[in-house]
């Protein structure tokens, strides 16, 4: 165990080990779709999933500095649809007494090797006890990959048209290779759109298609249309449909807290209208099962749209990666890929679920703009705002700033992982591009 790890788990121990209660642990640093891939596969193996989250100190001692704090990382795991409970300060080397304390019979991890600071297998004790299960590691993504994009200021991860990539019409390789890649990506979207059991359809997934200029501008030009990719549960009787949109780059505590507060605002409204009365609950249960009062639709902008407004090499995650991050969030019930930067009246009134009951916007302002892009929701009298909150300043830009501020530590970590590029030259280029972008944003105000 790390020197900073607690010796004993807190609270009363579980009465027995449960076959269906599984344990996953990790750093979960800016919780990305690679983490979610391990979590959803683990959830498919059982009925409950407990997630142990290592402390900042334990990670620093064994691996290097974290980008996100423990509080931010716990917010992310708590928001994952397939997580039953998050456990803070989980030992960096998984201990049998810890998982037994919580009634978890088995530990699940990806098929990659994870070592502690001394080079030993972090799962050696649970493996020796035959209480270890393996799932496939999510390909082509890791925290190290994302940090590398920031340090090296690369743009090769951008996707021009996700719809065409999924169809095998765009991308690298031969036609057969593009088709195979597209099918694999569609399978992953379908997996991340599952419900809390990770076995049934949950989130509705759609595309919005229109010309590139319309996506970037505040315009009422017609011509866009919706196309369904995967069918989920859809809105339930009595639920209010609300719309949110954004880039959701490096899906983090700022986004998650906003979505949590949107859900809370709708729950507060429903409470006043009797949604949580015993009679209303019994009526819903009598028709199958109880459910919440809100159906949240998230519009996710294209890479080109974000880069047009934010420049440099934003978004750090491409639209596929950002969409997967949004899909796994328990506060989301539908995702629209390729949503326009400005939600116009024609767009909002043509949503597959009808005109939303509310359009919410938060206090973050990562992408600058000189005009009010929410004019249409205001005209429709459905515009709502979420006030300032603890994580309002956490976005892709501030996360990049955290990396660059301590870049010497991250450079050492990247080099240890095999990165051999000229990080110093890339850093100077990023500083120049960020400076130019700040000047551009200043001119918009």
Coordinates of C-alpha atoms in Angstrom, one line a residue:
X1 CA 0.0 0.0 0.0
X2 CA 1.1 3.6 -0.6
X3 CA 2.3 5.5 2.5
X4 CA -0.7 7.8 2.2
X5 CA -3.4 5.1 1.9
X6 CA -5.7 4.5 4.9
X7 CA -4.9 1.2 6.6
X8 CA -8.6 0.1 7.0
X9 CA -11.8 0.8 5.0
X10 CA -14.3 3.0 6.9
X11 CA -17.7 2.0 8.1
X12 CA -19.3 -1.3 9.0
X13 CA -18.4 -4.3 6.8
X14 CA -20.8 -6.0 4.5
X15 CA -22.4 -9.2 5.9
X16 CA -21.3 -11.4 3.0
X17 CA -19.5 -11.4 -0.4
X18 CA -22.0 -11.0 -3.2
X19 CA -21.4 -12.7 -6.6
X20 CA -23.0 -9.8 -8.4
X21 CA -21.3 -7.0 -6.6
X22 CA -18.0 -6.1 -8.4
X23 CA -15.1 -3.7 -7.7
X24 CA -13.3 -1.5 -10.2
X25 CA -10.6 0.9 -9.1
X26 CA -8.3 3.5 -10.6
X27 CA -7.2 7.1 -10.9
X28 CA -10.0 8.2 -13.3
X29 CA -8.1 11.4 -14.1
X30 CA -10.3 13.6 -16.2
X31 CA -12.7 10.7 -16.5
X32 CA -12.7 9.8 -20.3
X33 CA -14.4 7.2 -22.4
X34 CA -11.6 4.8 -21.9
X35 CA -12.4 4.7 -18.2
X36 CA -16.1 4.4 -19.0
X37 CA -15.3 1.5 -21.4
X38 CA -13.9 -0.5 -18.5
X39 CA -16.7 0.5 -16.2
X40 CA -19.5 -0.5 -18.6
X41 CA -17.9 -3.9 -19.3
X42 CA -17.5 -4.5 -15.6
X43 CA -21.1 -3.6 -15.0
X44 CA -22.2 -6.2 -17.6
X45 CA -20.6 -8.9 -15.5
X46 CA -22.8 -8.2 -12.4
X47 CA -25.6 -6.4 -10.7
X48 CA -23.8 -3.7 -8.8
X49 CA -20.5 -1.9 -9.4
X50 CA -18.4 -0.3 -6.7
X51 CA -15.7 2.1 -7.9
X52 CA -12.6 2.7 -5.8
X53 CA -10.9 6.1 -6.5
X54 CA -7.3 6.6 -5.5
X55 CA -6.2 9.7 -3.6
X56 CA -4.1 12.5 -5.2
X57 CA -1.2 11.6 -2.8
X58 CA -1.2 7.9 -3.7
X59 CA -1.3 8.6 -7.4
X60 CA 1.6 11.1 -7.1
X61 CA 3.6 8.6 -5.1
X62 CA 3.1 5.8 -7.6
X63 CA 2.5 7.4 -11.0
X64 CA 2.9 11.1 -11.1
X65 CA 0.7 14.2 -10.6
X66 CA -3.0 14.2 -11.3
X67 CA -4.7 16.8 -13.4
X68 CA -8.0 16.7 -11.5
X69 CA -8.5 16.7 -7.7
X70 CA -10.0 13.8 -5.8
X71 CA -13.2 15.7 -5.4
X72 CA -13.4 16.3 -9.2
X73 CA -12.6 12.7 -9.9
X74 CA -15.3 11.5 -7.5
X75 CA -17.9 13.8 -9.1
X76 CA -17.1 12.1 -12.4
X77 CA -17.4 8.5 -11.2
X78 CA -20.6 9.3 -9.3
X79 CA -22.1 10.7 -12.5
X80 CA -21.4 7.5 -14.5
X81 CA -24.6 5.7 -15.3
X82 CA -23.2 2.2 -14.5
X83 CA -21.6 3.1 -11.1
X84 CA -23.5 2.0 -8.0
X85 CA -21.2 3.7 -5.5
X86 CA -17.8 5.5 -5.5
X87 CA -15.3 4.7 -2.7
X88 CA -12.7 7.5 -2.1
X89 CA -9.1 6.8 -0.9
X90 CA -9.1 3.3 -2.3
X91 CA -5.6 1.7 -1.9
X92 CA -3.4 2.1 -5.0
X93 CA -2.5 -1.6 -4.7
X94 CA -5.9 -3.4 -4.4
X95 CA -6.3 -5.1 -1.1
X96 CA -8.5 -8.1 -0.3
X97 CA -9.8 -6.7 3.0
X98 CA -11.0 -3.6 1.2
X99 CA -13.0 -5.3 -1.5
X100 CA -14.4 -7.8 1.1
X101 CA -15.4 -5.0 3.4
X102 CA -17.7 -3.7 0.7
X103 CA -19.1 -7.2 -0.2
X104 CA -17.4 -7.3 -3.6
X105 CA -16.3 -10.8 -4.5
X106 CA -14.4 -9.9 -7.7
X107 CA -12.2 -7.1 -9.0
X108 CA -12.5 -6.2 -12.7
X109 CA -9.7 -4.5 -14.7
X110 CA -8.6 -4.0 -18.3
X111 CA -6.2 -6.4 -20.0
X112 CA -3.3 -3.9 -19.7
X113 CA -0.8 -4.2 -16.8
X114 CA -0.9 -1.7 -14.0
X115 CA 2.1 -1.4 -11.7
X116 CA 2.8 0.5 -8.5
X117 CA 5.7 2.8 -7.8
X118 CA 8.0 -0.2 -7.2
X119 CA 7.1 -1.9 -10.5
X120 CA 4.9 -4.6 -9.0
X121 CA 1.4 -5.6 -10.2
X122 CA -1.3 -3.6 -8.5
X123 CA -3.6 -6.6 -8.6
X124 CA -1.2 -9.3 -7.4
X125 CA -3.2 -10.0 -4.2
X126 CA -6.6 -10.4 -5.8
X127 CA -5.1 -12.4 -8.7
X128 CA -3.5 -14.8 -6.2
X129 CA -6.9 -15.3 -4.5
X130 CA -8.7 -15.9 -7.9
X131 CA -10.9 -12.9 -7.4
X132 CA -9.9 -11.1 -10.6
X133 CA -11.8 -10.7 -13.9
X134 CA -10.4 -9.1 -17.1
X135 CA -12.2 -7.0 -19.7
X136 CA -10.8 -5.5 -22.9
X137 CA -9.0 -2.2 -22.7
X138 CA -10.6 0.6 -24.8
X139 CA -8.3 1.1 -27.8
X140 CA -6.7 4.4 -28.8
X141 CA -7.4 6.4 -25.7
X142 CA -5.7 7.1 -22.4
X143 CA -5.0 10.0 -20.1
X144 CA -1.5 9.9 -21.5
X145 CA -2.8 10.3 -25.0
X146 CA -4.9 13.3 -24.1
X147 CA -2.0 15.0 -22.2
X148 CA 0.1 14.4 -25.3
X149 CA -2.3 16.2 -27.5
X150 CA -2.1 19.2 -25.1
X151 CA 1.7 19.2 -24.8
X152 CA 2.3 18.6 -28.5
X153 CA -0.6 20.8 -29.8
X154 CA -1.6 18.2 -32.4
X155 CA -4.8 18.3 -34.5
X156 CA -4.7 14.9 -36.1
X157 CA -7.5 13.6 -33.9
X158 CA -10.1 15.9 -35.5
X159 CA -13.1 14.3 -37.3
X160 CA -14.7 16.2 -40.2
X161 CA -17.9 14.2 -40.4
X162 CA -18.7 11.6 -37.7
X163 CA -21.6 10.3 -39.8
X164 CA -19.3 9.7 -42.8
X165 CA -16.6 8.1 -40.6
X166 CA -19.2 5.7 -39.1
X167 CA -20.3 4.8 -42.6
X168 CA -16.7 4.1 -43.6
X169 CA -16.7 7.0 -46.1
X170 CA -14.0 9.0 -44.3
X171 CA -10.9 8.1 -42.4
X172 CA -7.6 6.3 -42.9
X173 CA -6.8 3.0 -44.6
X174 CA -8.5 1.0 -47.3
X175 CA -12.2 0.9 -47.9
X176 CA -12.5 -2.3 -45.9
X177 CA -10.5 -0.9 -43.1
X178 CA -12.6 2.2 -42.9
X179 CA -15.8 0.1 -42.9
X180 CA -14.4 -2.0 -40.1
X181 CA -13.4 1.1 -38.1
X182 CA -16.8 2.7 -38.6
X183 CA -18.6 -0.5 -37.5
X184 CA -16.4 -0.7 -34.4
X185 CA -17.2 2.9 -33.5
X186 CA -20.9 2.4 -33.9
X187 CA -20.7 -0.6 -31.7
X188 CA -19.0 1.5 -29.0
X189 CA -21.7 4.2 -29.3
X190 CA -24.4 1.6 -28.9
X191 CA -22.6 0.1 -25.8
X192 CA -22.3 3.5 -24.2
X193 CA -25.9 4.3 -24.9
X194 CA -27.1 1.4 -22.7
X195 CA -29.1 1.9 -19.5
X196 CA -27.9 1.5 -15.9
X197 CA -27.7 -2.3 -16.3
X198 CA -25.4 -1.9 -19.3
X199 CA -27.5 -4.5 -21.1
X200 CA -30.5 -2.7 -22.5
X201 CA -31.0 0.3 -24.7
X202 CA -31.1 3.5 -22.7
X203 CA -30.0 6.8 -24.4
X204 CA -31.5 7.9 -27.7
X205 CA -28.8 8.9 -30.3
X206 CA -29.4 11.2 -33.2
X207 CA -27.5 13.1 -35.9
X208 CA -28.3 16.7 -37.0
X209 CA -27.2 17.4 -40.5
X210 CA -26.9 20.7 -42.3
X211 CA -24.3 22.7 -44.2
X212 CA -21.1 23.7 -42.3
X213 CA -21.8 27.4 -42.4
X214 CA -25.2 27.0 -40.8
X215 CA -23.7 25.1 -37.9
X216 CA -21.3 27.9 -37.2
X217 CA -23.6 31.0 -37.7
X218 CA -26.6 32.5 -36.1
X219 CA -29.0 31.8 -38.9
X220 CA -32.5 30.6 -39.5
X221 CA -31.7 29.1 -42.9
X222 CA -33.7 25.9 -43.4
X223 CA -32.3 22.6 -44.7
X224 CA -31.1 20.7 -41.6
X225 CA -32.6 17.4 -40.6
X226 CA -32.4 14.8 -37.9
X227 CA -31.4 11.2 -38.4
X228 CA -31.7 8.5 -35.8
X229 CA -28.7 6.3 -35.1
X230 CA -29.8 4.3 -32.0
X231 CA -33.2 4.1 -30.3
X232 CA -33.3 4.4 -26.6
X233 CA -36.1 4.6 -24.0
X234 CA -37.5 7.9 -25.1
X235 CA -39.4 10.3 -22.9
X236 CA -41.8 8.8 -20.4
X237 CA -45.3 10.1 -19.6
X238 CA -45.2 13.4 -17.7
X239 CA -41.5 14.0 -18.2
X240 CA -40.4 17.5 -19.3
X241 CA -38.0 17.5 -22.2
X242 CA -35.1 19.9 -21.7
X243 CA -32.2 20.8 -24.0
X244 CA -28.6 21.6 -23.3
X245 CA -25.7 22.0 -25.7
X246 CA -22.0 22.5 -25.8
X247 CA -18.6 21.1 -26.8
X248 CA -18.2 19.1 -23.7
X249 CA -14.5 18.9 -24.3
X250 CA -12.5 16.9 -21.7
X251 CA -15.8 16.2 -20.1
X252 CA -15.1 17.4 -16.6
X253 CA -16.5 18.6 -13.3
X254 CA -17.7 21.9 -14.8
X255 CA -19.9 20.1 -17.3
X256 CA -21.0 17.4 -14.8
X257 CA -22.0 19.9 -12.1
X258 CA -24.0 21.9 -14.6
X259 CA -25.9 18.8 -15.8
X260 CA -26.5 17.8 -12.1
X261 CA -27.9 21.2 -11.4
X262 CA -30.2 21.1 -14.5
X263 CA -31.6 17.8 -13.2
X264 CA -32.0 19.2 -9.7
X265 CA -33.8 22.3 -11.0
X266 CA -36.3 20.2 -12.8
X267 CA -36.7 17.9 -9.8
X268 CA -37.4 20.9 -7.6
X269 CA -40.0 22.1 -10.2
X270 CA -41.6 18.7 -10.3
X271 CA -41.7 18.5 -6.5
X272 CA -43.9 21.6 -6.4
X273 CA -46.2 20.1 -8.9
X274 CA -46.7 16.8 -7.0
X275 CA -44.4 14.5 -8.9
X276 CA -43.1 12.9 -5.7
X277 CA -46.4 12.5 -4.0
X278 CA -47.1 8.9 -2.9
X279 CA -50.1 8.7 -5.3
X280 CA -48.0 9.8 -8.3
X281 CA -45.2 7.4 -7.4
X282 CA -47.7 4.5 -7.0
X283 CA -49.3 5.3 -10.4
X284 CA -45.9 5.2 -12.2
X285 CA -44.9 2.0 -10.4
X286 CA -48.3 0.5 -11.4
X287 CA -47.4 1.1 -15.0
X288 CA -44.0 -0.6 -14.7
X289 CA -41.4 1.3 -12.7
X290 CA -40.8 4.7 -11.2
X291 CA -38.7 7.3 -13.1
X292 CA -37.5 10.9 -12.8
X293 CA -39.4 14.0 -14.0
X294 CA -36.9 15.1 -16.7
X295 CA -35.6 13.9 -20.0
X296 CA -32.3 15.7 -20.9
X297 CA -31.2 16.1 -24.5
X298 CA -27.6 17.1 -25.0
X299 CA -26.5 18.6 -28.3
X300 CA -22.8 18.0 -29.0
X301 CA -21.0 20.4 -31.5
X302 CA -18.7 19.2 -34.3
X303 CA -14.9 19.6 -34.1
X304 CA -14.8 22.2 -36.8
X305 CA -17.5 24.3 -35.0
X306 CA -15.5 24.3 -31.8
X307 CA -12.2 25.0 -33.5
X308 CA -13.7 27.9 -35.5
X309 CA -14.6 29.6 -32.2
X310 CA -11.8 28.5 -29.9
X311 CA -8.8 27.9 -32.2
X312 CA -5.4 26.4 -31.2
X313 CA -6.0 22.6 -31.3
X314 CA -9.3 22.6 -29.5
X315 CA -11.2 20.4 -29.1
X316 CA -8.7 18.2 -27.4
X317 CA -11.2 15.3 -27.7
X318 CA -12.9 14.7 -31.1
X319 CA -16.7 14.6 -31.5
X320 CA -16.7 10.8 -31.2
X321 CA -14.8 10.8 -27.9
X322 CA -16.7 13.8 -26.5
X323 CA -20.0 12.1 -27.5
X324 CA -19.1 8.9 -25.6
X325 CA -18.3 10.9 -22.5
X326 CA -21.7 12.6 -22.6
X327 CA -23.4 9.3 -23.4
X328 CA -22.1 7.6 -20.2
X329 CA -23.4 10.4 -17.9
X330 CA -26.5 9.4 -15.9
X331 CA -28.0 12.9 -16.3
X332 CA -28.3 12.5 -20.1
X333 CA -31.2 10.7 -21.9
X334 CA -30.5 11.7 -25.5
X335 CA -27.6 12.9 -27.5
X336 CA -27.6 14.8 -30.8
X337 CA -24.3 14.7 -32.6
X338 CA -23.5 17.7 -34.8
X339 CA -25.7 20.1 -33.0
X340 CA -25.5 23.7 -34.3
X341 CA -23.7 26.3 -32.3
X342 CA -26.8 28.4 -32.3
X343 CA -30.0 26.6 -31.4
X344 CA -32.4 28.4 -33.8
X345 CA -36.2 28.3 -33.7
X346 CA -36.4 26.0 -36.7
X347 CA -33.9 23.6 -35.0
X348 CA -35.6 23.6 -31.6
X349 CA -39.1 23.2 -33.0
X350 CA -38.0 20.3 -35.2
X351 CA -36.3 18.2 -32.4
X352 CA -37.6 14.6 -32.6
X353 CA -39.3 15.1 -29.2
X354 CA -41.0 18.4 -30.1
X355 CA -40.1 21.8 -28.9
X356 CA -38.3 21.4 -25.6
X357 CA -39.9 22.7 -22.3
X358 CA -36.7 24.4 -21.4
X359 CA -33.2 25.2 -22.8
X360 CA -30.6 25.5 -20.1
X361 CA -27.3 27.3 -20.2
X362 CA -24.6 27.4 -17.6
X363 CA -22.1 29.9 -16.2
X364 CA -19.1 28.6 -18.2
X365 CA -18.0 30.6 -21.2
X366 CA -15.2 28.5 -22.7
X367 CA -16.2 29.4 -26.3
X368 CA -16.4 33.2 -26.9
X369 CA -19.1 34.8 -29.0
X370 CA -20.1 38.3 -29.7
X371 CA -23.8 37.6 -30.2
X372 CA -26.4 36.0 -28.0
X373 CA -26.7 32.5 -29.4
X374 CA -29.7 31.8 -27.2
X375 CA -32.0 34.4 -28.8
X376 CA -34.4 31.7 -30.1
X377 CA -35.0 30.0 -26.7
X378 CA -35.5 33.5 -25.2
X379 CA -38.1 34.3 -27.9
X380 CA -39.8 31.0 -27.2
X381 CA -39.7 31.8 -23.5
X382 CA -38.0 28.5 -22.6
X383 CA -34.6 29.9 -21.8
X384 CA -33.3 29.0 -18.3
X385 CA -29.9 29.6 -16.6
X386 CA -28.0 27.7 -14.1
X387 CA -26.1 30.0 -11.7
X388 CA -22.5 30.0 -10.7
X389 CA -21.3 26.9 -8.9
X390 CA -18.1 25.5 -7.4
X391 CA -16.8 24.0 -10.7
X392 CA -17.9 26.8 -13.0
X393 CA -14.4 27.6 -14.1
X394 CA -13.4 24.0 -14.9
X395 CA -13.3 23.5 -18.7
X396 CA -11.0 22.3 -21.4
X397 CA -9.0 25.6 -21.3
X398 CA -8.4 25.5 -17.6
X399 CA -7.4 21.8 -17.7
X400 CA -4.9 22.6 -20.4
X401 CA -3.6 25.4 -18.2
X402 CA -3.1 23.0 -15.3
X403 CA -1.1 20.7 -17.6
X404 CA 1.1 23.5 -19.0
X405 CA 1.7 25.0 -15.5
X406 CA 3.3 21.8 -14.3
X407 CA 4.5 20.7 -17.7
X408 CA 7.9 19.6 -16.4
X409 CA 6.3 16.9 -14.3
X410 CA 4.0 15.8 -17.1
X411 CA 6.8 15.8 -19.7
X412 CA 8.7 13.4 -17.4
X413 CA 5.6 11.2 -17.2
X414 CA 5.0 11.4 -21.0
X415 CA 8.7 10.5 -21.8
X416 CA 8.4 7.5 -19.4
X417 CA 5.4 6.4 -21.5
X418 CA 7.5 6.6 -24.7
X419 CA 6.8 10.1 -26.1
X420 CA 9.9 11.2 -27.9
X421 CA 8.7 14.4 -29.7
X422 CA 10.1 17.9 -29.1
X423 CA 7.8 18.9 -26.3
X424 CA 9.5 22.3 -25.7
X425 CA 9.0 23.4 -29.3
X426 CA 5.4 22.3 -29.1
X427 CA 4.9 24.2 -25.9
X428 CA 6.2 27.4 -27.5
X429 CA 3.9 26.9 -30.4
X430 CA 0.9 26.4 -28.0
X431 CA 1.8 29.6 -26.1
X432 CA 1.8 31.6 -29.3
X433 CA -1.5 30.1 -30.5
X434 CA -3.2 30.7 -27.1
X435 CA -1.9 34.3 -27.1
X436 CA -3.4 34.9 -30.6
X437 CA -6.7 33.3 -29.5
X438 CA -6.9 35.5 -26.4
X439 CA -6.5 38.6 -28.6
X440 CA -9.2 37.3 -31.0
X441 CA -11.6 36.8 -28.1
X442 CA -10.8 40.2 -26.6
X443 CA -11.8 41.8 -30.0
X444 CA -15.1 40.0 -29.8
X445 CA -16.1 41.6 -26.5

